Amino acid sequence: MGKITFPKDFIWGAATASYQIEGAVNQDGRGESIWDRFSHTPGKVLNGDTGDVACDHYNRYKEDVQLMKELGLKGYRFSVAWPRIYPQGKGQVNQKGLDFYNSLVDELLKAGIEPIVTLYHWDLPQALQDIGGWDNRDVTDYFADYAFKMYDVLGDRVKKWITHNEPWVVAFVGNAFGEHAPGYKDFALAVRITHHLLLSHAKAVQAYRQSGNDDGGQIGITLNLTPVYPDSDSPEDSEAVQFQDGFQNRWFLDPVFKGAYPEDILEFYQEKYNAPVIRPGDMELIADNHIDFLGINYYTRAVVKKGRESGFDSVEHVHPEGKYTEMGWEVYPEGLYDLLMRIHRDYNAPNIYITENGAAFKDDKVVDGIVDDQDRLEYLKSHFEAAYRAIQDGVNLKGYYVWSFMDNFEWAYGYSKRFGIVYVDYETLKRTPKKSALWYRDVIADNGF
Ligand SMILES: OC[C@H]1NNC[C@@H](O)[C@@H]1O
């Protein structure tokens, strides 16, 4: 592909999340989150790593924003730690928590960087988990109250909001697979939680429209979407694709864009798990609170075939020959093009932002002050090219936030996986832009490559 130039005003950014970078978990009145509890539970996180210190961004944010400015970032996606605002999840507000995010937003704006703020990136206040967490329908109201407070405090300067990050991961990885906080292995619980997450999303959108701070503002949701391909063109394999696509993608896309769950998956869940619990008015609330943009987190594709068991959910994942990242995810930029075209075609999505895309590779070592992460540079380049083709074919893609601005706490993998374009030395917390960051700086400056 020759020189490509992205549309004018395309937002080139980078993304992070509170628990993964902030540290300072006991500073300035922050309450405990479910990830504090989970990471301090022996055996849950590799090497016993926790987010206690992480990148100490809470105390180093001015330095980090300065580095973002030097890289020329146009946008920065971060998340607010709910337990910094409401240490008990509701009730008493922690002013020092509000002060931190106010200062961070002011630093970003001074640096000419547009903030896009995620309200929930997995660090639920533990006090709410103690009353059932997302399985307790009341938490959907506490979330809307927390969202309203953030719109009130930051909404004059923050004009792009994301209600939830990856509700599929929150529900299933945290409550069915047991690999994330709070660590349950209960599929019926996970399905019930998906509905409460979507309900809380709708209530937070409604609160935004009522906040009086939504002038010129946009609100959306970020979904981790994985395009699914059949291992063969057999009818059995296409049935496996149908289930996996429904389980992972359509279960959230359909209610958000069409106001109803996909029939095939809903029927399967009701039969097998007697879930979700949908009350009269729920689907209307979800249907009536439209989003202004869809955030897409794309990492890789899935290739599936009919599994050995019987039943709609009998799916076996296949791992084709090819290049894989340190997470065991196939490098497949074509999947990003196909996904964007599908969202455009099947859901007529309004504006789209790639709110996360990036990779962890082994090549992260500082040698003479340089981190030569050629693998990551090539990963990003190939995915930028796929995004560009989708724009050329009509997709309303308005921005791209690389995951991640800097190496950080990669959940159950702890600090063993590095996604950053900036290297973090966890002994000294020194930040070193990697080769990919320096290349990205030029892409941003030229709005292409
Ligand atoms: O696994 C890489 C990223 N995926 N999306 C959510 C983020 O919190 C993860 O670090």
Short mmCIF file of C-alpha atoms and ligand atoms in Angstrom, two decimals:
data_model
loop_
_atom_site.label_atom_id
_atom_site.label_comp_id
_atom_site.label_asym_id
_atom_site.label_seq_id
_atom_site.Cartn_x
_atom_site.Cartn_y
_atom_site.Cartn_z
CA MET A 1 0.00 0.00 0.00
CA GLY A 2 1.48 3.39 -1.01
CA LYS A 3 1.48 6.48 1.21
CA ILE A 4 -1.84 6.74 3.00
CA THR A 5 -3.35 9.84 4.58
CA PHE A 6 -6.18 9.57 7.07
CA PRO A 7 -9.16 11.95 7.11
CA LYS A 8 -8.58 15.44 8.50
CA ASP A 9 -9.16 15.60 12.29
CA PHE A 10 -8.71 11.83 12.68
CA ILE A 11 -7.96 11.30 16.37
CA TRP A 12 -4.71 9.43 16.96
CA GLY A 13 -4.53 8.44 20.59
CA ALA A 14 -3.50 5.91 23.18
CA ALA A 15 -5.43 4.20 25.96
CA THR A 16 -4.96 3.07 29.56
CA ALA A 17 -7.16 2.11 32.52
CA SER A 18 -7.13 3.18 36.16
CA TYR A 19 -6.31 -0.05 37.99
CA GLN A 20 -3.65 -0.95 35.42
CA ILE A 21 -1.55 2.23 35.75
CA GLU A 22 -2.50 4.40 38.76
CA GLY A 23 -1.15 2.53 41.78
CA ALA A 24 -1.60 4.66 44.95
CA VAL A 25 -4.37 2.27 45.98
CA ASN A 26 -4.39 3.50 49.61
CA GLN A 27 -3.74 7.17 48.85
CA ASP A 28 -6.12 10.10 49.25
CA GLY A 29 -9.19 8.20 50.40
CA ARG A 30 -9.52 5.63 47.61
CA GLY A 31 -11.74 2.70 48.58
CA GLU A 32 -10.97 -0.96 47.94
CA SER A 33 -11.89 -2.38 44.52
CA ILE A 34 -12.61 -5.97 43.52
CA TRP A 35 -9.22 -6.01 41.77
CA ASP A 36 -7.43 -5.07 45.02
CA ARG A 37 -9.18 -7.99 46.68
CA PHE A 38 -8.61 -10.39 43.76
CA SER A 39 -4.93 -9.52 43.15
CA HIS A 40 -4.17 -9.92 46.86
CA THR A 41 -5.78 -13.36 46.86
CA PRO A 42 -2.94 -15.91 46.51
CA GLY A 43 -2.86 -17.74 43.20
CA LYS A 44 -5.09 -15.37 41.24
CA VAL A 45 -2.46 -13.23 39.50
CA LEU A 46 0.82 -14.45 37.99
CA ASN A 47 3.81 -13.96 40.32
CA GLY A 48 1.44 -12.53 42.94
CA ASP A 49 1.54 -9.17 41.10
CA THR A 50 -0.92 -6.48 42.20
CA GLY A 51 -1.89 -2.96 41.10
CA ASP A 52 -0.69 -1.50 44.41
CA VAL A 53 2.04 0.53 42.65
CA ALA A 54 1.57 -0.29 38.93
CA CYS A 55 3.06 2.69 37.02
CA ASP A 56 2.37 5.08 39.92
CA HIS A 57 0.52 7.22 37.39
CA TYR A 58 -1.53 8.75 40.19
CA ASN A 59 1.61 10.56 41.37
CA ARG A 60 3.34 10.85 37.96
CA TYR A 61 0.48 11.93 35.71
CA LYS A 62 2.03 15.31 34.87
CA GLU A 63 5.19 13.58 33.59
CA ASP A 64 3.06 11.13 31.63
CA VAL A 65 0.97 13.85 30.01
CA GLN A 66 4.17 15.67 29.08
CA LEU A 67 5.40 12.50 27.35
CA MET A 68 2.05 12.15 25.54
CA LYS A 69 2.50 15.73 24.34
CA GLU A 70 6.04 14.98 23.11
CA LEU A 71 4.63 12.05 21.12
CA GLY A 72 2.01 14.39 19.68
CA LEU A 73 -1.02 12.37 20.84
CA LYS A 74 -4.30 14.00 19.77
CA GLY A 75 -6.38 11.98 22.23
CA TYR A 76 -5.97 10.00 25.43
CA ARG A 77 -8.38 7.38 26.71
CA PHE A 78 -8.31 6.72 30.44
CA SER A 79 -10.74 5.36 33.00
CA VAL A 80 -11.97 6.80 36.28
CA ALA A 81 -11.56 4.55 39.32
CA TRP A 82 -15.07 4.43 40.80
CA PRO A 83 -13.58 3.66 44.29
CA ARG A 84 -11.63 6.97 44.18
CA ILE A 85 -14.92 8.85 43.74
CA TYR A 86 -17.23 6.79 45.95
CA PRO A 87 -14.99 4.68 48.25
CA GLN A 88 -18.05 2.68 49.30
CA GLY A 89 -19.52 2.72 45.79
CA LYS A 90 -22.25 5.15 46.81
CA GLY A 91 -22.98 7.78 49.45
CA GLN A 92 -19.99 9.80 50.63
CA VAL A 93 -17.97 11.38 47.78
CA ASN A 94 -14.15 11.52 48.06
CA GLN A 95 -13.16 15.06 47.00
CA LYS A 96 -9.48 14.15 46.56
CA GLY A 97 -10.51 11.57 43.97
CA LEU A 98 -12.42 14.21 42.03
CA ASP A 99 -9.45 16.57 42.38
CA PHE A 100 -7.12 14.04 40.74
CA TYR A 101 -9.27 13.59 37.64
CA ASN A 102 -9.96 17.32 37.42
CA SER A 103 -6.19 17.95 37.39
CA LEU A 104 -5.54 15.16 34.89
CA VAL A 105 -8.14 16.57 32.48
CA ASP A 106 -6.72 20.09 32.87
CA GLU A 107 -3.19 18.80 32.16
CA LEU A 108 -4.42 17.01 29.03
CA LEU A 109 -6.25 20.06 27.72
CA LYS A 110 -3.21 22.27 28.39
CA ALA A 111 -1.20 19.80 26.32
CA GLY A 112 -3.75 19.95 23.48
CA ILE A 113 -4.83 16.35 24.07
CA GLU A 114 -8.55 15.48 23.97
CA PRO A 115 -9.65 13.22 26.86
CA ILE A 116 -12.07 10.32 26.26
CA VAL A 117 -13.17 8.91 29.60
CA THR A 118 -14.26 5.37 30.45
CA LEU A 119 -16.52 5.24 33.49
CA TYR A 120 -16.08 1.53 34.21
CA HIS A 121 -12.92 -0.39 33.39
CA TRP A 122 -13.41 -3.26 35.86
CA ASP A 123 -12.47 -1.78 39.26
CA LEU A 124 -15.84 -2.10 40.98
CA PRO A 125 -15.86 -0.83 44.60
CA GLN A 126 -15.52 -3.92 46.79
CA ALA A 127 -18.30 -2.59 49.04
CA LEU A 128 -20.72 -3.07 46.13
CA GLN A 129 -19.39 -6.56 45.44
CA ASP A 130 -20.13 -7.28 49.09
CA ILE A 131 -23.85 -6.65 48.35
CA GLY A 132 -23.82 -8.82 45.19
CA GLY A 133 -21.88 -6.68 42.74
CA TRP A 134 -23.31 -6.54 39.21
CA ASP A 135 -25.70 -9.38 40.09
CA ASN A 136 -27.50 -6.90 42.37
CA ARG A 137 -29.80 -4.81 40.16
CA ASP A 138 -29.45 -1.84 42.56
CA VAL A 139 -25.84 -1.48 41.39
CA THR A 140 -27.15 -0.30 38.01
CA ASP A 141 -28.57 2.74 39.81
CA TYR A 142 -25.41 3.33 41.85
CA PHE A 143 -23.50 3.27 38.54
CA ALA A 144 -25.83 5.88 37.03
CA ASP A 145 -25.38 8.08 40.12
CA TYR A 146 -21.58 7.77 39.86
CA ALA A 147 -21.76 8.56 36.13
CA PHE A 148 -23.92 11.62 36.80
CA LYS A 149 -21.39 12.89 39.35
CA MET A 150 -18.58 12.56 36.78
CA TYR A 151 -20.58 14.34 34.08
CA ASP A 152 -21.25 17.12 36.60
CA VAL A 153 -17.60 17.50 37.61
CA LEU A 154 -15.81 16.88 34.29
CA GLY A 155 -18.55 17.32 31.68
CA ASP A 156 -17.68 20.95 30.88
CA ARG A 157 -14.27 19.76 29.56
CA VAL A 158 -14.76 16.05 28.78
CA LYS A 159 -16.86 15.68 25.65
CA LYS A 160 -16.39 11.98 24.93
CA TRP A 161 -17.62 9.38 27.44
CA ILE A 162 -17.58 5.58 27.44
CA THR A 163 -19.95 3.88 29.88
CA HIS A 164 -18.42 0.39 29.98
CA ASN A 165 -15.23 -1.25 28.80
CA GLU A 166 -15.76 -4.79 27.45
CA PRO A 167 -18.88 -5.92 29.35
CA TRP A 168 -18.36 -9.41 27.87
CA VAL A 169 -15.05 -9.70 29.73
CA VAL A 170 -16.55 -8.25 32.93
CA ALA A 171 -19.39 -10.79 32.84
CA PHE A 172 -17.79 -13.96 31.53
CA VAL A 173 -14.06 -13.77 32.37
CA GLY A 174 -14.87 -12.48 35.87
CA ASN A 175 -17.95 -14.58 36.66
CA ALA A 176 -17.98 -17.67 34.39
CA PHE A 177 -14.31 -18.45 33.71
CA GLY A 178 -13.11 -17.25 37.13
CA GLU A 179 -9.95 -15.69 35.67
CA HIS A 180 -10.72 -12.06 36.54
CA ALA A 181 -12.17 -10.38 39.62
CA PRO A 182 -14.38 -11.30 41.42
CA GLY A 183 -13.42 -14.81 40.24
CA TYR A 184 -16.69 -16.78 40.02
CA LYS A 185 -17.31 -19.80 37.79
CA ASP A 186 -21.05 -19.55 37.27
CA PHE A 187 -22.42 -19.13 33.72
CA ALA A 188 -25.95 -18.30 34.88
CA LEU A 189 -24.52 -15.54 37.09
CA ALA A 190 -22.47 -14.21 34.15
CA VAL A 191 -25.55 -14.09 31.88
CA ARG A 192 -27.56 -12.27 34.54
CA ILE A 193 -24.70 -9.80 34.89
CA THR A 194 -24.61 -9.06 31.15
CA HIS A 195 -28.15 -7.74 31.42
CA HIS A 196 -27.39 -5.55 34.43
CA LEU A 197 -24.31 -4.17 32.68
CA LEU A 198 -26.40 -3.21 29.65
CA LEU A 199 -29.12 -1.80 31.90
CA SER A 200 -26.52 0.29 33.76
CA HIS A 201 -25.15 1.44 30.40
CA ALA A 202 -28.62 2.65 29.36
CA LYS A 203 -29.14 4.42 32.71
CA ALA A 204 -25.75 6.14 32.36
CA VAL A 205 -26.60 7.30 28.82
CA GLN A 206 -29.96 8.59 30.07
CA ALA A 207 -28.18 10.40 32.92
CA TYR A 208 -25.84 12.01 30.40
CA ARG A 209 -28.71 13.34 28.33
CA GLN A 210 -30.24 14.76 31.52
CA SER A 211 -26.96 16.10 32.93
CA GLY A 212 -27.08 19.49 31.20
CA ASN A 213 -23.42 18.91 30.38
CA ASP A 214 -23.96 16.96 27.18
CA ASP A 215 -23.78 20.00 24.86
CA GLY A 216 -21.52 18.95 22.01
CA GLY A 217 -20.72 15.82 23.96
CA GLN A 218 -20.82 12.21 22.80
CA ILE A 219 -21.37 9.03 24.77
CA GLY A 220 -20.83 5.44 23.76
CA ILE A 221 -19.85 1.98 24.92
CA THR A 222 -16.69 -0.01 24.22
CA LEU A 223 -17.13 -3.64 23.17
CA ASN A 224 -14.37 -6.21 22.64
CA LEU A 225 -15.44 -7.63 19.31
CA THR A 226 -13.88 -10.69 17.73
CA PRO A 227 -14.79 -11.60 14.14
CA VAL A 228 -15.42 -15.33 13.86
CA TYR A 229 -14.37 -17.48 10.88
CA PRO A 230 -15.21 -21.16 10.12
CA ASP A 231 -12.44 -23.74 9.95
CA SER A 232 -14.18 -25.22 6.91
CA ASP A 233 -17.26 -24.48 4.80
CA SER A 234 -19.18 -27.37 6.40
CA PRO A 235 -22.67 -26.61 7.77
CA GLU A 236 -21.53 -27.81 11.21
CA ASP A 237 -18.69 -25.28 11.27
CA SER A 238 -20.94 -22.45 10.19
CA GLU A 239 -23.28 -23.38 13.05
CA ALA A 240 -20.29 -23.11 15.40
CA VAL A 241 -19.55 -19.65 13.95
CA GLN A 242 -23.18 -18.65 14.53
CA PHE A 243 -22.99 -19.56 18.21
CA GLN A 244 -19.56 -18.04 18.86
CA ASP A 245 -20.48 -14.81 17.05
CA GLY A 246 -23.68 -14.62 19.09
CA PHE A 247 -22.00 -15.43 22.40
CA GLN A 248 -19.15 -12.95 21.91
CA ASN A 249 -20.48 -10.20 19.63
CA ARG A 250 -24.23 -10.14 18.86
CA TRP A 251 -25.25 -10.53 22.52
CA PHE A 252 -24.11 -6.95 23.10
CA LEU A 253 -24.35 -5.42 19.62
CA ASP A 254 -28.01 -6.31 19.13
CA PRO A 255 -29.41 -4.77 22.34
CA VAL A 256 -27.24 -1.67 21.95
CA PHE A 257 -28.18 -1.06 18.32
CA LYS A 258 -31.47 -2.96 17.89
CA GLY A 259 -32.91 -2.88 21.42
CA ALA A 260 -33.33 -6.66 21.63
CA TYR A 261 -31.17 -9.67 22.44
CA PRO A 262 -30.41 -12.05 19.55
CA GLU A 263 -33.15 -14.67 19.59
CA ASP A 264 -30.88 -17.70 19.10
CA ILE A 265 -28.64 -16.90 22.08
CA LEU A 266 -31.49 -15.63 24.29
CA GLU A 267 -33.36 -18.89 23.77
CA PHE A 268 -30.23 -20.90 24.52
CA TYR A 269 -29.53 -18.93 27.74
CA GLN A 270 -33.12 -19.06 28.98
CA GLU A 271 -33.25 -22.80 28.42
CA LYS A 272 -29.84 -23.63 29.89
CA TYR A 273 -29.44 -20.97 32.61
CA ASN A 274 -32.90 -19.49 33.14
CA ALA A 275 -31.21 -16.14 32.59
CA PRO A 276 -31.09 -13.19 32.08
CA VAL A 277 -33.75 -11.76 34.40
CA ILE A 278 -35.44 -9.09 32.26
CA ARG A 279 -38.07 -6.88 33.86
CA PRO A 280 -40.82 -5.07 31.92
CA GLY A 281 -39.38 -1.84 30.53
CA ASP A 282 -35.75 -2.98 30.60
CA MET A 283 -35.41 -3.54 26.86
CA GLU A 284 -37.22 -0.30 26.08
CA LEU A 285 -34.80 1.57 28.34
CA ILE A 286 -31.86 -0.05 26.54
CA ALA A 287 -33.45 0.58 23.13
CA ASP A 288 -34.37 4.20 23.85
CA ASN A 289 -30.92 5.32 25.01
CA HIS A 290 -28.97 5.45 21.77
CA ILE A 291 -25.22 5.88 21.67
CA ASP A 292 -23.37 8.53 19.68
CA PHE A 293 -20.44 6.24 18.93
CA LEU A 294 -19.30 2.65 19.26
CA GLY A 295 -15.90 1.95 20.78
CA ILE A 296 -14.33 -1.20 19.36
CA ASN A 297 -11.50 -3.06 21.05
CA TYR A 298 -9.96 -5.33 18.44
CA TYR A 299 -7.05 -7.70 19.03
CA THR A 300 -7.53 -10.83 16.95
CA ARG A 301 -9.99 -13.14 15.24
CA ALA A 302 -11.50 -16.49 16.21
CA VAL A 303 -11.48 -19.56 13.94
CA VAL A 304 -13.92 -22.24 15.08
CA LYS A 305 -15.30 -25.64 14.15
CA LYS A 306 -18.06 -27.86 15.50
CA GLY A 307 -16.89 -29.39 18.78
CA ARG A 308 -17.17 -32.97 19.93
CA GLU A 309 -20.18 -32.38 22.24
CA SER A 310 -23.68 -32.02 20.82
CA GLY A 311 -25.64 -28.80 21.09
CA PHE A 312 -25.61 -25.28 19.79
CA ASP A 313 -22.74 -24.28 22.08
CA SER A 314 -20.41 -27.05 21.00
CA VAL A 315 -17.54 -24.99 19.60
CA GLU A 316 -13.86 -25.80 19.25
CA HIS A 317 -11.30 -23.07 18.61
CA VAL A 318 -8.70 -23.67 15.90
CA HIS A 319 -5.30 -21.94 15.81
CA PRO A 320 -4.13 -21.54 12.20
CA GLU A 321 -0.49 -21.29 11.21
CA GLY A 322 0.74 -17.71 11.48
CA LYS A 323 2.23 -15.07 13.75
CA TYR A 324 1.01 -14.88 17.34
CA THR A 325 1.49 -12.33 20.09
CA GLU A 326 2.68 -13.10 23.64
CA MET A 327 -0.99 -13.43 24.61
CA GLY A 328 -1.37 -16.32 22.14
CA TRP A 329 -3.52 -14.11 19.88
CA GLU A 330 -3.13 -14.52 16.12
CA VAL A 331 -1.91 -11.38 14.34
CA TYR A 332 -4.74 -10.90 11.83
CA PRO A 333 -5.19 -7.31 10.60
CA GLU A 334 -7.69 -8.46 7.95
CA GLY A 335 -10.02 -9.23 10.85
CA LEU A 336 -10.15 -5.55 11.72
CA TYR A 337 -11.23 -4.65 8.18
CA ASP A 338 -13.86 -7.41 8.14
CA LEU A 339 -15.15 -6.39 11.58
CA LEU A 340 -15.45 -2.72 10.70
CA MET A 341 -17.27 -3.54 7.46
CA ARG A 342 -19.64 -5.86 9.32
CA ILE A 343 -20.50 -3.23 11.94
CA HIS A 344 -21.05 -0.72 9.15
CA ARG A 345 -23.20 -3.14 7.14
CA ASP A 346 -25.23 -4.92 9.84
CA TYR A 347 -25.55 -2.21 12.50
CA ASN A 348 -25.24 1.01 10.56
CA ALA A 349 -23.11 2.27 13.42
CA PRO A 350 -22.80 6.02 13.85
CA ASN A 351 -19.24 7.13 14.58
CA ILE A 352 -16.76 4.40 15.46
CA TYR A 353 -13.54 4.67 17.42
CA ILE A 354 -10.98 1.91 17.77
CA THR A 355 -10.72 2.36 21.53
CA GLU A 356 -8.07 -0.36 21.85
CA ASN A 357 -5.75 -2.18 19.48
CA GLY A 358 -2.21 -3.31 20.22
CA ALA A 359 -0.05 -6.27 21.11
CA ALA A 360 2.30 -7.79 23.65
CA PHE A 361 5.55 -9.14 22.25
CA LYS A 362 8.72 -10.57 23.73
CA ASP A 363 10.97 -7.96 22.15
CA ASP A 364 10.72 -5.51 25.04
CA LYS A 365 14.20 -4.91 26.39
CA VAL A 366 15.97 -1.57 26.83
CA VAL A 367 19.32 -1.81 25.00
CA ASP A 368 21.41 1.39 24.99
CA GLY A 369 18.28 3.39 25.79
CA ILE A 370 16.32 1.92 22.87
CA VAL A 371 13.49 -0.63 22.91
CA ASP A 372 13.50 -2.03 19.39
CA ASP A 373 9.91 -3.35 19.31
CA GLN A 374 9.77 -3.89 15.56
CA ASP A 375 7.05 -6.54 16.00
CA ARG A 376 4.72 -4.01 17.62
CA LEU A 377 5.50 -1.37 15.00
CA GLU A 378 4.61 -3.81 12.24
CA TYR A 379 1.49 -4.97 14.10
CA LEU A 380 0.24 -1.40 14.40
CA LYS A 381 1.15 -0.52 10.80
CA SER A 382 -0.76 -3.48 9.37
CA HIS A 383 -3.81 -2.70 11.50
CA PHE A 384 -3.71 0.99 10.60
CA GLU A 385 -3.71 -0.08 6.95
CA ALA A 386 -6.77 -2.29 7.53
CA ALA A 387 -8.55 0.59 9.27
CA TYR A 388 -7.69 2.91 6.39
CA ARG A 389 -9.19 0.48 3.84
CA ALA A 390 -12.38 0.34 5.89
CA ILE A 391 -12.60 4.15 5.93
CA GLN A 392 -12.10 4.17 2.17
CA ASP A 393 -14.98 1.66 1.92
CA GLY A 394 -17.36 3.91 3.85
CA VAL A 395 -16.87 3.17 7.56
CA ASN A 396 -17.28 6.20 9.88
CA LEU A 397 -14.06 5.52 11.75
CA LYS A 398 -13.08 8.73 13.55
CA GLY A 399 -10.16 7.75 15.73
CA TYR A 400 -7.74 5.11 16.97
CA TYR A 401 -6.45 4.65 20.52
CA VAL A 402 -3.48 2.29 20.70
CA TRP A 403 -3.43 -0.12 23.62
CA SER A 404 -1.49 0.92 25.49
CA PHE A 405 0.23 4.25 26.14
CA MET A 406 2.63 2.45 28.50
CA ASP A 407 3.37 -1.04 29.82
CA ASN A 408 1.06 -1.79 32.73
CA PHE A 409 -0.69 -4.38 34.92
CA GLU A 410 -2.14 -6.92 32.49
CA TRP A 411 -4.75 -8.38 34.89
CA ALA A 412 -4.20 -12.09 35.64
CA TYR A 413 -0.87 -11.95 33.75
CA GLY A 414 0.40 -9.24 36.09
CA TYR A 415 3.41 -7.38 34.65
CA SER A 416 4.54 -10.28 32.48
CA LYS A 417 2.87 -8.95 29.33
CA ARG A 418 3.91 -5.60 27.90
CA PHE A 419 1.46 -3.79 25.57
CA GLY A 420 2.89 -0.30 25.86
CA ILE A 421 4.41 1.89 23.17
CA VAL A 422 6.29 3.31 26.15
CA TYR A 423 8.46 0.94 28.20
CA VAL A 424 8.13 1.04 32.00
CA ASP A 425 11.01 -0.19 34.16
CA TYR A 426 9.03 -1.55 37.11
CA GLU A 427 12.05 -1.23 39.42
CA THR A 428 12.60 2.47 38.79
CA LEU A 429 9.28 3.36 37.08
CA LYS A 430 11.34 5.12 34.40
CA ARG A 431 9.43 5.57 31.15
CA THR A 432 11.26 4.97 27.82
CA PRO A 433 9.43 5.51 24.49
CA LYS A 434 9.82 2.38 22.38
CA LYS A 435 10.65 2.42 18.65
CA SER A 436 6.92 2.00 17.98
CA ALA A 437 6.19 5.22 19.93
CA LEU A 438 8.71 7.18 17.86
CA TRP A 439 7.21 5.76 14.65
CA TYR A 440 3.69 6.55 15.95
CA ARG A 441 4.79 10.12 16.63
CA ASP A 442 5.64 10.48 12.93
CA VAL A 443 2.36 8.84 11.84
CA ILE A 444 0.46 11.36 13.95
CA ALA A 445 2.48 14.29 12.62
CA ASP A 446 1.85 13.19 9.01
CA ASN A 447 -1.67 11.87 9.70
CA GLY A 448 -0.57 8.77 7.84
CA PHE A 449 2.47 6.90 6.61
O1 LIG B 1 -5.51 -7.53 27.06
C1 LIG B 1 -5.17 -6.25 26.64
C2 LIG B 1 -6.27 -5.28 27.01
N1 LIG B 1 -7.54 -5.75 26.49
N2 LIG B 1 -8.65 -4.92 26.74
C3 LIG B 1 -8.80 -4.48 28.14
C4 LIG B 1 -7.48 -4.00 28.73
O2 LIG B 1 -7.66 -3.68 30.10
C5 LIG B 1 -6.41 -5.07 28.52
O3 LIG B 1 -5.19 -4.67 29.11
#
